[in-house]
Coordinates of C-alpha atoms and ligand atoms in Angstrom, one line a residue:
M1 CA 61.0 50.8 -52.7
S2 CA 58.5 50.9 -49.8
E3 CA 54.8 51.0 -50.5
T4 CA 52.9 54.2 -49.7
K5 CA 51.1 53.7 -46.3
R6 CA 47.4 53.7 -46.2
A7 CA 45.0 55.2 -43.7
A8 CA 41.2 55.6 -43.6
V9 CA 39.0 58.2 -42.1
I10 CA 35.5 57.0 -41.5
L11 CA 32.8 59.7 -41.0
A12 CA 30.2 58.7 -38.5
A13 CA 29.3 62.0 -36.8
G14 CA 26.2 62.9 -38.7
Q15 CA 23.0 63.2 -36.7
G16 CA 21.2 60.7 -39.0
T17 CA 17.9 62.5 -38.2
R18 CA 16.2 61.0 -41.2
M19 CA 16.3 57.6 -39.6
K20 CA 14.0 58.8 -36.8
S21 CA 15.7 56.5 -34.4
E22 CA 17.1 56.4 -30.8
L23 CA 19.9 54.3 -32.2
P24 CA 22.6 56.3 -34.1
K25 CA 22.3 55.8 -37.9
V26 CA 25.7 54.2 -38.4
L27 CA 24.9 51.5 -35.8
H28 CA 21.8 50.3 -37.7
Q29 CA 22.6 46.9 -39.2
V30 CA 22.9 45.5 -42.7
G31 CA 23.3 41.7 -42.9
G32 CA 23.4 41.6 -39.1
R33 CA 26.4 43.9 -38.9
P34 CA 26.4 47.6 -37.9
M35 CA 27.0 49.9 -40.9
L36 CA 30.0 51.4 -39.2
D37 CA 31.6 47.9 -38.9
W38 CA 31.1 47.4 -42.6
A39 CA 33.2 50.5 -43.3
I40 CA 35.9 49.4 -40.7
A41 CA 36.1 45.9 -42.3
A42 CA 36.5 47.4 -45.8
A43 CA 39.3 49.7 -44.6
Q44 CA 41.1 46.8 -42.8
E45 CA 40.8 44.5 -45.8
A46 CA 42.0 47.3 -48.1
G47 CA 45.3 47.4 -46.2
C48 CA 44.7 50.6 -44.1
E49 CA 47.1 50.4 -41.2
R50 CA 45.5 53.4 -39.5
I51 CA 41.8 53.9 -39.2
V52 CA 40.2 56.9 -37.5
V53 CA 36.4 56.9 -36.9
V54 CA 35.0 60.4 -36.6
A55 CA 32.1 60.4 -34.1
G56 CA 29.8 63.1 -32.8
A57 CA 29.3 64.0 -29.1
H58 CA 25.6 63.8 -29.6
S59 CA 25.4 60.0 -29.6
P60 CA 28.0 58.4 -27.2
A61 CA 27.1 54.9 -28.5
V62 CA 29.2 55.5 -31.6
P63 CA 32.5 56.4 -30.0
T64 CA 31.9 53.6 -27.4
H65 CA 31.4 51.1 -30.2
A66 CA 34.4 52.4 -32.3
T67 CA 36.7 52.4 -29.2
K68 CA 35.7 48.8 -28.5
R69 CA 36.5 47.8 -32.1
L70 CA 39.7 49.8 -32.7
G71 CA 40.9 51.4 -29.4
E72 CA 40.7 54.9 -28.1
A73 CA 43.4 56.4 -30.3
A74 CA 41.3 55.5 -33.4
V75 CA 38.4 57.7 -32.4
A76 CA 38.1 61.4 -33.0
I77 CA 35.2 63.5 -31.8
Q78 CA 33.6 66.2 -34.0
D79 CA 31.6 68.5 -31.8
P80 CA 29.4 70.0 -33.1
P81 CA 29.1 68.3 -36.5
L82 CA 29.5 71.1 -39.1
G83 CA 29.7 69.1 -42.2
T84 CA 31.8 66.4 -43.8
A85 CA 34.9 68.5 -44.4
H86 CA 34.9 69.7 -40.8
A87 CA 34.5 66.0 -39.8
V88 CA 37.7 64.9 -41.7
R89 CA 39.6 67.8 -40.1
A90 CA 38.6 66.4 -36.7
A91 CA 40.7 63.3 -37.6
E92 CA 43.8 65.4 -38.3
N93 CA 45.3 65.2 -34.8
A94 CA 44.8 61.4 -34.6
L95 CA 46.8 61.1 -37.9
K96 CA 49.5 63.7 -37.0
D97 CA 52.3 61.0 -37.0
F98 CA 51.1 59.4 -40.2
S99 CA 52.2 60.1 -43.7
G100 CA 50.9 58.4 -46.8
D101 CA 47.5 58.1 -48.5
V102 CA 44.2 58.7 -46.8
A103 CA 40.9 57.4 -48.0
V104 CA 37.7 59.0 -46.6
L105 CA 34.7 56.9 -46.4
Y106 CA 31.2 57.4 -45.0
A107 CA 29.9 55.1 -42.4
D108 CA 26.5 55.2 -43.9
A109 CA 27.5 53.3 -47.1
P110 CA 27.9 49.7 -46.0
L111 CA 28.2 47.9 -49.3
L112 CA 31.5 49.3 -50.4
R113 CA 33.8 46.4 -51.2
A114 CA 37.4 46.2 -50.0
E115 CA 38.6 45.7 -53.6
T116 CA 37.0 48.9 -54.7
L117 CA 38.6 50.8 -51.8
R118 CA 41.9 49.2 -52.6
S119 CA 41.6 50.3 -56.3
M120 CA 41.0 53.9 -55.1
F121 CA 44.5 54.1 -53.7
S122 CA 45.9 53.5 -57.1
A123 CA 43.3 55.6 -58.9
R124 CA 44.5 58.7 -57.2
K125 CA 47.9 58.5 -59.1
D126 CA 49.4 62.0 -59.0
G127 CA 46.3 63.7 -57.6
L128 CA 43.2 62.8 -55.8
A129 CA 40.4 60.4 -56.7
V130 CA 36.7 60.4 -56.0
L131 CA 34.4 57.3 -56.4
A132 CA 31.4 58.1 -58.5
F133 CA 28.4 56.1 -59.7
E134 CA 25.6 56.6 -62.2
A135 CA 22.5 57.0 -60.1
E136 CA 19.1 55.7 -61.3
D137 CA 17.6 58.6 -59.2
P138 CA 20.3 61.1 -58.4
F139 CA 18.1 63.2 -56.1
G140 CA 19.9 64.0 -52.9
Y141 CA 23.4 63.1 -54.0
G142 CA 26.3 65.4 -54.8
R143 CA 26.7 65.7 -58.6
I144 CA 30.1 65.4 -60.3
V145 CA 30.7 68.1 -62.8
L146 CA 33.2 66.7 -65.3
G147 CA 35.8 68.8 -67.1
D148 CA 38.2 67.9 -69.9
E149 CA 40.0 64.5 -69.9
G150 CA 37.4 63.0 -67.6
V151 CA 38.7 64.7 -64.5
A152 CA 36.2 66.3 -62.2
T153 CA 35.9 70.1 -62.1
R154 CA 33.9 70.2 -58.9
I155 CA 31.1 68.5 -57.0
V156 CA 27.9 70.3 -56.4
E157 CA 25.5 69.2 -53.6
Q158 CA 21.8 68.7 -54.3
K159 CA 20.7 71.9 -52.5
D160 CA 23.2 74.1 -54.3
A161 CA 22.8 72.6 -57.8
T162 CA 21.3 74.6 -60.6
L163 CA 18.4 73.0 -62.6
E164 CA 21.0 72.1 -65.3
E165 CA 23.3 70.5 -62.7
Q166 CA 20.5 68.6 -61.2
K167 CA 20.2 66.7 -64.5
I168 CA 23.7 65.2 -64.0
G169 CA 23.4 61.5 -63.3
L170 CA 27.0 61.0 -62.2
C171 CA 27.0 61.2 -58.4
N172 CA 29.5 61.3 -55.6
S173 CA 29.7 58.1 -53.5
G174 CA 31.5 59.8 -50.7
V175 CA 34.7 57.9 -51.0
L176 CA 37.7 60.0 -51.7
C177 CA 41.4 59.3 -51.7
A178 CA 44.4 61.6 -51.6
D179 CA 47.8 62.1 -50.1
K180 CA 47.4 63.2 -46.5
A181 CA 49.3 66.5 -46.7
T182 CA 47.4 67.5 -49.9
L183 CA 44.0 66.6 -48.4
F184 CA 44.5 68.6 -45.2
Q185 CA 45.8 71.6 -47.2
L186 CA 42.7 71.6 -49.3
L187 CA 40.4 71.0 -46.3
A188 CA 41.8 74.1 -44.6
Q189 CA 40.4 76.2 -47.5
V190 CA 36.9 74.9 -47.4
S191 CA 34.2 77.4 -46.4
N192 CA 30.6 77.0 -45.4
E193 CA 29.1 79.4 -48.0
N194 CA 26.4 77.1 -49.3
A195 CA 22.7 76.3 -48.8
K196 CA 23.3 74.1 -45.7
K197 CA 25.9 76.4 -44.2
E198 CA 28.1 73.3 -43.8
Y199 CA 31.7 72.6 -44.6
Y200 CA 31.5 70.2 -47.5
L201 CA 34.2 67.6 -48.1
T202 CA 33.1 67.6 -51.7
D203 CA 34.5 71.1 -52.1
V204 CA 38.1 69.8 -52.0
V205 CA 37.6 68.6 -55.6
G206 CA 36.9 72.1 -56.9
L207 CA 39.7 73.6 -54.8
G208 CA 42.1 70.9 -55.9
R209 CA 41.2 71.5 -59.6
K210 CA 41.8 75.3 -59.1
A211 CA 45.2 74.4 -57.8
A212 CA 45.9 72.3 -60.9
L213 CA 45.7 69.1 -59.1
K214 CA 44.4 66.1 -61.0
T215 CA 41.0 65.1 -59.7
Y216 CA 40.3 61.6 -61.0
V217 CA 36.9 59.9 -61.1
A218 CA 36.6 56.2 -60.5
L219 CA 33.3 54.4 -61.1
A220 CA 31.4 51.9 -59.0
P221 CA 28.0 50.3 -59.5
E222 CA 25.2 52.1 -57.6
T223 CA 24.4 49.1 -55.4
E224 CA 27.9 49.2 -54.0
V225 CA 27.9 52.8 -52.9
L226 CA 24.3 53.3 -51.9
G227 CA 24.1 55.8 -49.0
V228 CA 21.7 55.1 -46.2
N229 CA 19.9 58.1 -44.8
S230 CA 16.4 56.7 -44.0
R231 CA 14.7 53.4 -43.2
V232 CA 13.7 53.0 -46.8
E233 CA 17.3 53.2 -47.9
L234 CA 18.3 50.9 -45.1
A235 CA 15.9 48.3 -46.6
E236 CA 17.4 48.9 -50.0
A237 CA 20.9 48.4 -48.7
E238 CA 19.7 45.2 -47.0
A239 CA 18.2 44.0 -50.2
A240 CA 21.4 44.7 -52.1
F241 CA 23.4 42.8 -49.5
Q242 CA 21.1 39.8 -49.7
Q243 CA 21.3 39.7 -53.4
R244 CA 25.1 39.9 -53.3
A245 CA 25.2 37.1 -50.6
R246 CA 22.9 34.8 -52.6
I247 CA 24.9 35.2 -55.8
A248 CA 28.2 34.6 -53.8
A249 CA 26.7 31.4 -52.3
M250 CA 25.6 30.0 -55.6
E251 CA 28.9 30.9 -57.2
A252 CA 30.6 28.9 -54.4
G253 CA 28.5 25.8 -55.2
V254 CA 25.5 26.1 -52.9
T255 CA 22.1 25.3 -54.4
L256 CA 19.4 27.8 -53.5
I257 CA 16.1 26.5 -54.9
D258 CA 14.4 29.9 -54.4
P259 CA 17.2 32.4 -53.8
Q260 CA 14.9 35.4 -53.2
S261 CA 13.4 33.6 -50.1
V262 CA 16.7 32.9 -48.4
Y263 CA 18.3 35.4 -46.1
F264 CA 22.0 35.5 -45.0
S265 CA 24.1 37.3 -42.4
Y266 CA 27.4 38.9 -43.2
D267 CA 29.3 36.0 -41.7
T268 CA 27.3 33.0 -43.0
Q269 CA 29.6 30.3 -44.3
I270 CA 28.1 27.6 -46.4
A271 CA 30.2 25.0 -48.2
A272 CA 29.8 23.7 -51.7
D273 CA 27.1 21.1 -52.3
V274 CA 24.7 22.3 -49.6
V275 CA 21.1 22.5 -50.8
V276 CA 19.0 25.2 -49.2
E277 CA 15.2 25.0 -49.8
P278 CA 12.9 28.0 -49.8
N279 CA 12.3 30.4 -46.8
C280 CA 15.4 29.8 -44.8
Y281 CA 16.9 32.5 -42.5
F282 CA 20.6 32.4 -41.5
G283 CA 21.2 34.6 -38.5
L284 CA 24.7 35.4 -37.1
G285 CA 27.3 32.7 -36.8
V286 CA 26.1 29.9 -39.1
K287 CA 28.7 27.5 -40.6
I288 CA 27.5 24.6 -42.7
A289 CA 29.7 21.8 -44.1
G290 CA 29.3 20.2 -47.5
G291 CA 26.4 17.9 -48.5
A292 CA 24.0 19.2 -45.9
Q293 CA 20.3 19.6 -46.8
I294 CA 18.6 22.6 -45.2
H295 CA 14.9 21.9 -45.9
A296 CA 12.3 24.6 -46.2
S297 CA 11.5 27.2 -43.5
C298 CA 14.4 26.9 -41.1
Y299 CA 15.6 29.6 -38.7
L300 CA 19.3 29.0 -37.9
E301 CA 21.7 31.1 -35.8
G302 CA 25.0 30.4 -33.9
V303 CA 25.3 26.8 -35.2
E304 CA 28.0 24.7 -36.9
I305 CA 26.4 22.0 -39.0
G306 CA 28.5 19.0 -40.0
A307 CA 28.7 17.3 -43.4
N308 CA 25.6 15.6 -44.8
C309 CA 23.2 16.7 -42.1
S310 CA 19.5 17.0 -42.8
I311 CA 17.9 19.9 -41.1
G312 CA 14.2 20.8 -41.1
P313 CA 11.7 21.5 -42.6
F314 CA 10.7 24.0 -39.8
A315 CA 13.7 23.6 -37.5
R316 CA 14.9 26.4 -35.2
I317 CA 18.5 26.2 -34.1
R318 CA 19.8 28.7 -31.6
P319 CA 23.3 29.8 -30.6
G320 CA 25.9 27.5 -29.1
T321 CA 25.0 24.5 -31.2
K322 CA 27.3 22.1 -32.9
L323 CA 26.1 19.2 -35.0
G324 CA 28.4 16.4 -36.1
A325 CA 28.2 14.7 -39.5
K326 CA 24.9 13.1 -40.7
V327 CA 22.8 14.5 -37.9
K328 CA 19.1 14.6 -38.6
I329 CA 17.0 17.4 -37.2
G330 CA 13.4 17.2 -38.3
N331 CA 10.3 19.3 -38.2
F332 CA 9.4 21.5 -35.2
V333 CA 12.6 20.8 -33.4
E334 CA 14.2 23.6 -31.3
I335 CA 17.8 23.3 -30.3
K336 CA 19.9 25.6 -28.1
N337 CA 23.4 25.4 -26.8
A338 CA 23.7 21.7 -27.6
N339 CA 26.1 19.3 -29.2
F340 CA 25.0 16.3 -31.3
G341 CA 27.4 13.5 -32.1
D342 CA 27.7 12.0 -35.6
G343 CA 24.5 10.4 -36.8
A344 CA 22.3 11.5 -33.8
K345 CA 18.7 12.1 -34.6
S346 CA 15.9 14.3 -33.4
S347 CA 13.2 13.9 -36.0
H348 CA 10.1 15.6 -34.6
L349 CA 8.6 18.0 -32.1
T350 CA 11.4 18.3 -29.6
Y351 CA 13.2 20.8 -27.4
V352 CA 16.9 20.2 -26.8
G353 CA 18.6 22.9 -24.6
D354 CA 21.9 22.8 -22.8
A355 CA 22.6 19.2 -23.8
D356 CA 25.2 16.8 -25.2
I357 CA 23.8 14.1 -27.4
G358 CA 26.0 11.1 -28.1
A359 CA 26.7 9.7 -31.6
R360 CA 23.8 7.8 -33.1
A361 CA 21.4 8.5 -30.2
N362 CA 17.8 8.8 -31.2
L363 CA 15.5 11.3 -29.5
G364 CA 11.9 10.3 -29.9
C365 CA 9.0 12.6 -30.9
G366 CA 8.2 15.0 -28.1
T367 CA 11.4 14.7 -26.2
I368 CA 12.0 17.7 -23.9
T369 CA 15.0 18.7 -21.9
C370 CA 13.8 20.5 -18.8
N371 CA 16.9 22.7 -18.5
Y372 CA 15.6 25.7 -16.5
D373 CA 14.2 26.0 -13.0
G374 CA 13.4 29.6 -13.3
F375 CA 16.8 30.7 -12.0
D376 CA 19.6 28.5 -13.4
K377 CA 20.2 26.3 -16.5
Y378 CA 21.3 22.7 -16.2
R379 CA 22.8 20.2 -18.7
T380 CA 21.4 16.9 -20.0
I381 CA 23.9 14.3 -21.2
I382 CA 22.8 11.5 -23.4
G383 CA 25.2 8.6 -24.2
E384 CA 26.0 7.1 -27.6
D385 CA 23.4 4.9 -29.2
A386 CA 20.8 5.8 -26.5
F387 CA 17.2 5.6 -27.4
I388 CA 14.9 8.3 -25.8
G389 CA 11.3 7.1 -26.0
S390 CA 8.7 9.5 -27.4
H391 CA 7.5 12.1 -25.0
T392 CA 10.3 11.7 -22.5
S393 CA 11.0 14.7 -20.2
L394 CA 14.6 14.8 -19.1
V395 CA 14.8 16.9 -15.9
A396 CA 18.3 18.4 -15.9
P397 CA 20.9 18.0 -14.6
V398 CA 20.6 14.4 -15.7
K399 CA 22.6 11.7 -17.6
V400 CA 21.3 8.9 -19.7
G401 CA 24.0 6.2 -20.3
A402 CA 25.3 4.8 -23.6
R403 CA 22.9 2.3 -25.2
A404 CA 20.2 3.1 -22.6
T405 CA 16.5 3.4 -23.4
T406 CA 13.9 5.5 -21.7
A407 CA 10.3 4.3 -21.9
A408 CA 7.9 6.5 -23.8
G409 CA 6.2 9.1 -21.6
S410 CA 8.9 8.9 -18.9
V411 CA 9.9 11.8 -16.7
I412 CA 13.6 11.1 -16.1
T413 CA 14.9 12.7 -12.9
K414 CA 17.8 10.3 -12.0
D415 CA 20.8 9.2 -14.1
V416 CA 20.2 6.1 -16.2
P417 CA 23.0 3.5 -16.2
D418 CA 24.6 2.4 -19.5
G419 CA 22.5 -0.2 -21.4
A420 CA 19.5 0.1 -18.9
L421 CA 15.8 0.7 -19.6
A422 CA 14.3 3.5 -17.5
V423 CA 10.6 3.5 -17.0
A424 CA 9.3 6.5 -15.1
R425 CA 5.5 6.8 -15.6
G426 CA 2.3 5.6 -14.0
K427 CA 1.5 1.9 -14.5
Q428 CA -1.4 1.2 -16.9
R429 CA -4.6 -0.2 -15.2
D430 CA -7.6 -1.5 -17.3
V431 CA -11.1 -1.2 -15.8
E432 CA -13.1 -3.9 -17.7
G433 CA -16.3 -2.6 -19.4
W434 CA -16.0 0.9 -18.0
S435 CA -16.1 2.7 -21.3
D436 CA -19.1 0.6 -22.6
R437 CA -21.0 1.4 -19.4
F438 CA -20.2 5.1 -19.6
R439 CA -21.3 5.4 -23.3
A440 CA -24.6 3.5 -22.6
Q441 CA -25.3 5.8 -19.7
K442 CA -24.7 9.0 -21.7
A443 CA -26.7 7.7 -24.7
A444 CA -29.7 7.0 -22.4
A445 CA -29.5 10.4 -20.8
K446 CA -29.5 12.1 -24.2
K447 CA -32.6 10.1 -25.3
D448 CA -34.5 11.0 -22.2
K449 CA -33.8 14.7 -22.7
G450 CA -34.9 14.5 -26.4
S451 CA -38.3 12.8 -25.7
Ligands
UD1_1 C1 27.1 63.1 -48.8 C2 27.9 63.9 -49.8 C3 27.3 63.7 -51.2 C4 27.3 62.3 -51.5 C5 26.5 61.4 -50.5 C6 26.7 60.0 -50.7 C7 28.9 65.9 -48.7 C8 28.8 67.3 -48.5 N1 27.9 65.3 -49.4 O1 25.8 63.6 -48.7 O2 28.1 64.4 -52.2 O3 26.6 62.1 -52.8 O4 27.1 61.7 -49.2 O5 26.0 59.2 -49.8 O6 29.9 65.3 -48.3 N2 29.1 63.2 -41.2 C9 29.9 63.6 -40.2 N3 30.0 64.9 -39.7 C10 29.2 65.8 -40.3 C11 28.3 65.5 -41.3 C12 28.2 64.2 -41.7 O7 30.7 62.7 -39.7 O8 29.3 67.0 -39.8 C13 29.0 61.8 -41.7 C14 27.7 61.1 -41.5 O9 27.6 60.4 -40.3 C15 27.7 60.2 -42.7 C16 28.6 60.9 -43.7 O10 29.3 61.8 -43.0 O11 28.3 58.9 -42.4 C17 27.8 61.6 -44.8 O12 26.9 62.5 -44.2 P1 25.4 62.7 -44.8 O13 24.7 63.8 -43.9 O14 24.7 61.4 -44.9 O15 25.7 63.3 -46.2 P2 24.8 63.2 -47.5 O16 23.8 64.3 -47.4 O17 24.3 61.9 -47.7
MG2 MG1 24.4 60.1 -46.5

């Protein structure tokens, strides 16, 4: 027996006016990923072989984004947007050669888990299923009116609800699942006779029930289905994502000393037995191997950190960086687009950009790679076991050989051979007695002025 095929229609054509933003609502980010991409990822992970994003003509950035992610055939335009039922109908043509189950989800609900979406395909059984939640504050959501046997009689939107119906705490998440043919038959009957003069997707529940279809209700926790319509709700979704990411990290064996002060991105990967101290921020593209210590107040993005490294406190690592095992990056060190071999160290006050640092090399306090001439960027290459003296400036492109040393305060402009010492600074000259004479002169002048 072949499995029923799955498709998803993601609604992303709303105006999102409550965001008060130039950027379309569904491209605002949660955990560093646009909300629309959260919905796409959930659909993909739930086994949807076809995904159609319904976008509006009013903000071209949405179809452009969706086309880049899924190809042109996966984008339908709803113009003008006349409501969520009208939006799903806009996807009908893109699905004309598809038969099977269709899940509808809203691109403004980024926290929906793939498991939940997957379970909706079985929850619909011989009818349709809606995903509901018990809202702490149901204001603004569609309310689910329950009939006998726990099935829904209909969904009533906030603006159309009677005072009695407004007391209902069971709310519509927006996720709905049905057989494609049934769904589009019901959608064709939806009218716009309501407070907003919109075609409501939610009306398919009442229409289905009237046609003796089973309208099942599945439940999800509120934090998973939270709909984002304003900046305040965007911050709530972000907080919920962060909380989920912190718990997942700790459950996977990561120690977070003060979880509430650590911020993750959707793609952060941290292995077991990493310790993260307070106030750390993980931007996009961070991967950390086991045993690493991330000390307090680090800002990390685009970096792969090897096993047993020690990072920070107060380190900033920027994209394109790869650190081997047991690398030490200390306080006030900034690294960009650089590789550090195993056991290399940069312990204090340093800028390393566009560089390859050999294994066990030591960069002294105040080392600076001068990688930019105002037009182009150049690389600095430092050999294994090299010792870069404090306050060395390395004017790229430049190479320091293996085991070589640079004298403190040097400005290195030429390649240094393996095993050599490079001294590139003014020679020290002592003027005997100068300081004593100067002090005496100044003291005498001060005394004269005072008398
Ligand atoms: C909707 C539901 C409500 C539910 C809530 C959950 C309807 C009528 N109401 O209300 O029951 O409790 O979500 O968050 O469905 N969109 C389009 N085209 C349109 C209108 C909207 O694509 O013409 C898209 C939006 O981009 C958004 C989604 O559909 O991603 C939901 O629209 P929104 O205006 O946010 O609906 P809510 O008022 O939140
Ligand atoms: Mg909404």
